[in-house]
XYZ file of C-alpha atoms in Angstrom:
417
model
C 23.072 -5.694 10.226
C 23.756 -9.679 10.793
C 27.184 -10.975 10.023
C 28.395 -12.618 7.007
C 30.850 -13.501 4.389
C 31.865 -9.917 3.898
C 29.768 -7.309 4.108
C 30.545 -3.016 3.648
C 28.821 -0.124 2.674
C 27.935 0.803 -0.689
C 28.985 4.128 0.878
C 32.788 2.984 0.904
C 32.614 1.129 -2.086
C 33.602 2.169 -6.376
C 32.170 0.986 -9.145
C 29.478 1.557 -11.402
C 26.592 -0.016 -9.059
C 27.670 1.888 -6.282
C 28.180 5.386 -8.159
C 23.841 4.906 -9.077
C 23.024 4.319 -5.549
C 24.755 6.952 -4.803
C 22.374 8.890 -6.374
C 19.569 8.328 -5.573
C 17.687 8.873 -2.206
C 16.853 5.203 -1.421
C 14.287 5.791 1.404
C 12.240 6.653 -1.108
C 11.338 3.167 -2.881
C 10.303 -0.272 -1.767
C 12.256 -3.133 -1.421
C 11.489 -4.430 -4.736
C 11.208 -0.526 -6.566
C 15.190 0.398 -5.234
C 17.844 -2.210 -6.584
C 15.772 -1.718 -10.127
C 15.846 1.909 -9.973
C 20.115 0.899 -9.918
C 19.262 -0.350 -13.006
C 18.470 1.854 -14.429
C 20.421 4.799 -13.405
C 23.155 2.543 -14.900
C 22.079 2.921 -17.683
C 20.354 6.022 -18.278
C 21.831 7.834 -16.175
C 20.620 9.931 -12.638
C 17.932 10.216 -11.577
C 15.368 8.422 -14.265
C 14.626 7.020 -11.196
C 12.471 9.288 -10.713
C 9.757 8.641 -13.055
C 8.507 6.030 -10.993
C 6.880 8.828 -8.728
C 5.428 10.292 -11.785
C 2.201 8.251 -10.424
C 0.309 9.465 -7.850
C -2.773 6.738 -7.179
C -4.513 5.011 -4.226
C -5.881 2.040 -4.846
C -6.711 -0.032 -1.785
C -7.427 -3.836 -2.237
C -8.278 -7.167 -0.016
C -4.585 -8.379 1.526
C -4.854 -12.666 0.484
C -3.854 -12.731 4.339
C -6.333 -10.307 6.392
C -9.743 -8.987 6.094
C -7.840 -5.332 6.473
C -7.493 -4.003 2.833
C -3.807 -3.035 1.357
C -1.867 -0.685 -1.612
C 0.470 -3.185 -0.944
C 1.396 -4.527 -4.984
C 3.111 -8.542 -5.225
C 5.674 -7.577 -6.534
C 4.855 -9.476 -10.569
C 2.549 -6.037 -10.591
C 5.825 -4.208 -9.312
C 7.703 -5.592 -12.285
C 5.079 -5.149 -15.103
C 4.676 -1.078 -13.405
C 8.631 -0.826 -13.613
C 9.801 -1.399 -16.970
C 8.430 1.511 -19.377
C 8.487 4.655 -16.400
C 13.148 3.054 -15.986
C 13.726 2.398 -19.278
C 14.292 -1.098 -19.321
C 12.785 -4.627 -20.600
C 11.828 -6.274 -17.658
C 10.937 -9.865 -17.963
C 9.884 -12.389 -14.965
C 10.963 -15.809 -15.244
C 10.886 -19.333 -13.382
C 11.397 -19.165 -9.643
C 14.560 -21.140 -9.055
C 14.725 -23.366 -6.496
C 18.815 -23.860 -6.215
C 21.797 -22.018 -5.916
C 23.581 -22.599 -8.145
C 21.876 -22.917 -11.594
C 20.989 -19.306 -9.845
C 23.712 -18.241 -10.451
C 24.524 -19.390 -13.468
C 21.703 -16.503 -14.352
C 23.867 -13.359 -14.013
C 25.622 -12.271 -17.042
C 28.398 -12.178 -17.994
C 31.616 -8.976 -17.300
C 30.325 -8.530 -14.154
C 26.850 -7.575 -15.844
C 23.783 -7.742 -12.370
C 21.083 -10.299 -12.290
C 17.834 -8.680 -10.145
C 15.921 -11.261 -8.423
C 13.612 -11.590 -6.019
C 13.738 -13.836 -3.210
C 13.084 -14.433 0.083
C 14.370 -11.307 2.655
C 14.661 -14.583 5.759
C 16.964 -16.088 3.584
C 19.678 -12.652 2.926
C 21.763 -12.334 6.103
C 23.255 -8.836 5.504
C 19.427 -7.819 6.187
C 18.172 -7.328 9.424
C 14.974 -9.762 8.348
C 16.514 -12.692 8.199
C 16.029 -15.487 10.494
C 12.865 -13.355 11.665
C 10.957 -12.623 8.674
C 9.835 -13.730 5.533
C 8.447 -11.234 3.009
C 9.620 -10.460 -0.624
C 13.189 -8.594 -1.006
C 14.793 -7.591 -3.837
C 18.926 -7.896 -4.859
C 21.431 -7.741 -7.360
C 23.817 -11.156 -8.000
C 27.414 -10.236 -9.978
C 29.957 -12.230 -10.551
C 33.698 -11.285 -9.490
C 37.222 -12.972 -9.257
C 36.043 -14.830 -12.860
C 33.200 -15.721 -11.439
C 34.934 -17.597 -8.020
C 33.255 -14.764 -6.394
C 29.512 -13.566 -6.184
C 28.257 -9.826 -4.670
C 25.010 -8.992 -3.701
C 24.385 -5.716 -3.965
C 21.451 -4.207 -2.035
C 20.014 -0.546 -2.525
C 17.382 -0.951 0.070
C 17.499 1.610 3.136
C 15.295 1.087 6.549
C 14.851 1.797 9.494
C 13.093 -1.733 10.709
C 11.687 -3.771 14.546
C 14.778 -5.580 14.171
C 17.609 -3.272 12.942
C 18.433 -0.506 10.167
C 18.711 -2.299 6.225
C 21.325 -0.166 5.141
C 22.786 -0.369 1.594
C 25.117 -2.806 1.658
C 27.396 -4.530 -1.203
C 28.780 -8.694 1.372
C 30.961 -10.499 -0.622
C 30.503 -14.512 -1.409
C 32.313 -17.344 -2.726
C 29.769 -19.505 -5.032
C 29.837 -22.349 -2.456
C 28.225 -19.641 -0.065
C 26.017 -17.625 -2.598
C 24.460 -20.762 -4.277
C 23.968 -22.399 -0.380
C 21.852 -19.496 0.030
C 19.272 -19.539 -2.227
C 19.245 -23.069 -2.282
C 15.228 -25.134 -1.353
C 13.961 -21.025 -1.206
C 12.298 -20.672 -5.022
C 13.793 -16.914 -6.260
C 12.476 -15.308 -9.198
C 14.597 -14.551 -11.031
C 14.756 -10.771 -13.485
C 15.469 -11.043 -16.523
C 17.040 -6.841 -17.244
C 17.391 -5.301 -20.575
C 18.706 -1.875 -21.951
C 15.283 -0.398 -23.988
C 14.059 3.293 -24.594
C 14.149 6.764 -21.040
C 11.402 8.256 -22.566
C 10.039 10.394 -19.891
C 6.502 11.096 -21.242
C 4.716 14.798 -21.752
C 4.256 16.134 -17.982
C 0.593 17.625 -18.345
C -0.171 13.883 -19.935
C 1.191 12.873 -16.291
C -1.012 15.437 -14.507
C -4.345 15.038 -16.965
C -3.943 10.949 -15.983
C -3.432 11.720 -12.070
C -5.841 14.097 -12.368
C -8.248 11.265 -14.199
C -8.183 8.334 -11.795
C -8.645 10.613 -8.211
C -11.364 12.649 -9.440
C -14.135 9.853 -9.920
C -12.542 8.751 -6.259
C -13.246 11.969 -4.868
C -17.278 10.290 -5.749
C -17.185 8.355 -3.623
C -16.338 7.949 0.474
C -13.230 5.202 -0.468
C -10.936 6.534 2.332
C -12.760 6.692 4.800
C -13.131 3.637 4.440
C -10.145 2.811 4.209
C -9.487 3.946 7.303
C -12.619 2.959 9.250
C -11.518 -0.496 8.417
C -8.315 -0.333 10.705
C -10.524 2.448 13.150
C -13.012 -1.347 13.806
C -10.831 -3.818 13.441
C -11.095 -5.848 16.885
C -7.281 -7.083 16.550
C -6.499 -4.015 16.865
C -2.448 -4.455 17.387
C -3.051 -6.311 14.140
C -4.455 -3.872 12.561
C -1.794 -0.724 14.287
C 0.586 -2.712 12.786
C -0.835 -3.382 8.839
C -1.622 -0.174 9.112
C 2.291 1.234 10.227
C 3.154 -0.784 6.439
C 0.605 1.138 5.552
C 1.129 4.394 6.379
C 5.454 3.523 5.320
C 3.699 2.501 1.824
C 1.845 5.276 1.706
C 4.527 8.154 2.898
C 7.518 6.948 0.176
C 5.172 6.814 -2.445
C 3.885 10.390 -1.968
C 8.092 12.132 -0.824
C 9.052 10.581 -4.642
C 5.618 11.856 -6.257
C 7.255 15.123 -4.399
C 10.696 14.356 -6.198
C 9.520 13.551 -9.374
C 7.263 17.020 -9.406
C 10.015 19.151 -8.075
C 12.709 18.717 -11.033
C 9.619 18.343 -13.716
C 8.173 21.300 -12.369
C 10.631 22.856 -10.444
C 9.185 25.856 -8.102
C 5.304 25.152 -10.016
C 2.851 26.582 -6.815
C 1.689 22.550 -7.156
C 4.512 20.813 -6.645
C 4.825 22.952 -3.206
C 1.709 21.758 -2.287
C 2.729 18.098 -2.688
C 5.821 18.860 -0.862
C 3.643 20.173 2.200
C 1.757 16.906 1.521
C 4.046 14.667 1.194
C 5.287 15.786 4.998
C 2.057 15.491 6.009
C 2.501 11.982 5.160
C 5.802 11.248 6.865
C 4.249 12.914 9.736
C 1.457 10.412 9.731
C 3.831 7.644 9.453
C 5.926 8.295 12.971
C 2.611 8.515 14.611
C 1.106 5.569 13.881
C 4.538 3.835 14.796
C 3.901 5.771 17.622
C 0.697 4.439 17.811
C 1.589 0.779 17.088
C 3.934 0.197 19.521
C 1.941 1.694 22.639
C -0.722 -0.506 21.244
C 1.582 -3.960 21.496
C 1.951 -2.687 25.403
C -1.870 -2.110 25.940
C -1.928 1.513 26.009
C -4.454 3.264 23.989
C -3.585 4.960 20.792
C -3.659 9.651 19.627
C -7.723 9.143 18.694
C -6.631 11.188 15.565
C -5.096 8.993 13.282
C -7.392 7.418 11.169
C -9.177 10.681 10.717
C -6.238 11.999 9.775
C -5.015 9.094 7.121
C -8.454 9.354 5.735
C -8.130 13.027 5.716
C -4.816 12.403 4.478
C -5.772 10.103 1.108
C -8.608 12.867 0.396
C -6.075 15.950 0.332
C -4.350 13.700 -2.267
C -7.236 13.203 -4.620
C -7.774 16.807 -4.569
C -4.961 17.497 -5.521
C -3.972 15.465 -8.426
C -8.049 16.486 -9.812
C -6.768 20.109 -9.315
C -3.888 19.819 -11.980
C -5.338 19.141 -15.092
C -4.413 21.061 -17.217
C -7.420 23.069 -18.413
C -6.788 22.598 -22.412
C -3.983 21.359 -23.953
C -0.826 23.368 -23.202
C -2.848 26.104 -21.258
C -0.714 26.048 -18.345
C 2.722 25.264 -20.429
C 1.737 28.450 -22.247
C 0.997 30.791 -19.420
C 4.091 33.592 -19.016
C 4.015 33.732 -15.397
C 4.372 30.672 -14.241
C 6.794 29.342 -17.201
C 9.484 32.247 -16.672
C 9.257 30.850 -12.332
C 9.786 27.608 -13.604
C 12.927 28.661 -15.973
C 14.637 30.352 -13.229
C 13.654 27.828 -10.672
C 15.485 25.466 -13.025
C 18.539 27.333 -13.711
C 18.895 27.921 -9.290
C 19.043 24.217 -9.704
C 21.435 23.711 -11.457
C 23.845 26.143 -10.726
C 23.171 25.624 -7.153
C 22.286 29.302 -6.193
C 19.427 31.267 -4.667
C 16.215 31.565 -6.164
C 16.123 35.365 -5.540
C 19.205 35.430 -7.393
C 19.010 34.544 -10.616
C 15.257 36.328 -10.384
C 16.857 39.359 -9.604
C 19.080 38.827 -13.354
C 17.298 38.955 -16.689
C 21.922 38.753 -18.483
C 22.362 34.595 -16.942
C 25.819 35.759 -17.384
C 25.446 38.226 -14.934
C 25.442 35.485 -12.709
C 28.563 33.508 -11.922
C 29.847 30.529 -12.452
C 27.303 30.550 -15.818
C 29.340 29.525 -18.162
C 28.512 26.835 -21.663
C 27.730 23.592 -19.232
C 25.364 25.548 -16.748
C 23.254 26.605 -20.057
C 23.038 23.548 -21.832
C 22.101 21.597 -18.393
C 19.584 24.239 -18.489
C 18.306 23.222 -21.465
C 18.355 19.657 -21.482
C 16.683 19.993 -18.310
C 13.806 22.525 -18.768
C 12.976 19.892 -22.476
C 12.218 17.661 -19.344
C 9.929 18.961 -18.015
C 8.261 21.058 -20.333
C 8.479 17.450 -22.447
C 9.636 19.023 -25.251
C 12.503 19.192 -27.886
C 13.856 22.909 -29.562
C 14.002 23.841 -32.468
C 17.962 23.620 -33.411
C 17.703 26.868 -35.040
C 16.308 28.724 -32.046
C 19.120 27.769 -29.828
C 21.128 30.385 -29.938
C 23.948 32.924 -27.126
C 21.600 35.531 -26.615
C 18.532 32.771 -26.103
C 20.475 30.672 -23.970
C 21.459 34.140 -21.376
C 18.085 35.289 -21.460
C 15.345 34.281 -18.654
C 12.802 36.478 -21.138
C 14.357 34.214 -23.760
C 14.646 30.707 -22.071
C 11.018 31.686 -21.580
C 10.034 32.243 -25.042
C 11.928 29.210 -26.439
C 9.363 27.147 -23.615
C 6.599 29.264 -24.727
C 7.012 27.973 -28.554
C 7.641 24.572 -27.910
C 4.354 23.940 -25.726
C 2.526 25.800 -28.059
C 4.115 24.051 -31.398
C 3.325 20.341 -29.171
C -0.357 21.170 -28.062
C -1.419 22.021 -31.444
C 0.555 18.821 -32.322
C -0.862 16.661 -30.411
C -4.830 18.626 -30.955
């Protein structure tokens, strides 16, 4: 980590933002998403940020810097898409090139200002002094405004060293100097409504986006563009970023799905696919280093890339409910999901839960676990259980909870029809 006025790992601090960071797998988020995720979890509670992972897509476009395609999105596009799933009202302000004017926008009472600036100017990052790129950070005042803290949850291994979640403290003058002469975009942030979309709606949306792509050769054309580019050093450098972005998005989607549809065959397939993407990213890193040294890259990488993209599309297309509520009212599937949720809530082996119908026989299953289970099931199926049905006998039984989910899901399907 590059030197700064006073930087400490976020893990060594204890405040509301840092506690939110501790609950996030920051390796799953890019440098624009990660600090917005911190604000969302601060406002709405742990795991709110996982809703970013509900969408799995493949929509490459041509880069403005080269002829190669890219799945990377401009910060303004990302911010426009982040607000609703995070339960935040995000409004992009005019770029500010005077540091003091930027600091004046920091909300009082230890509120944080979310900004997009240049990583080249941020001393806590390995990119400092090496590479210009858009990067987010949270700025907040301390010591009655005399000092400014930069809170950054970004977590990544870069060519210049490792970036880890950190809190850096500057005098106001030092902080202003970091942003002087470098246009920095403030994003005004307000608490919005956190309302996860019904699972079947998300799966249907992803399937509708994937199905037309399967009828094209978009995955193959994307891979071929990198394979046949005349400058292979540039191609593999770009491909490393592409697979890094794709891998992170697939791993985040897998974690979101594991929470929304735990124990399902679909969640298992997505998790396996995410692991394959992580493997490919590692292979691309090795290939990029070899090409930089004038050595040949492994020949199968581009074929593997196209295959993974096509498999992504196939998995998404196959997951669409065949009719409203069909997947959600299947008794065996719901029962398995109920068991998986209870196992996760209690942090015990799934087999222990599957071995009994009476949850009171499980050591540690009490009122808190009962409430958490109900809330998780309502979130998973995007339903609200009738208060009249929340009877102790029902909530202590696998059969009772399974029936509760089925009735609520059927009722919602009929209402939506």
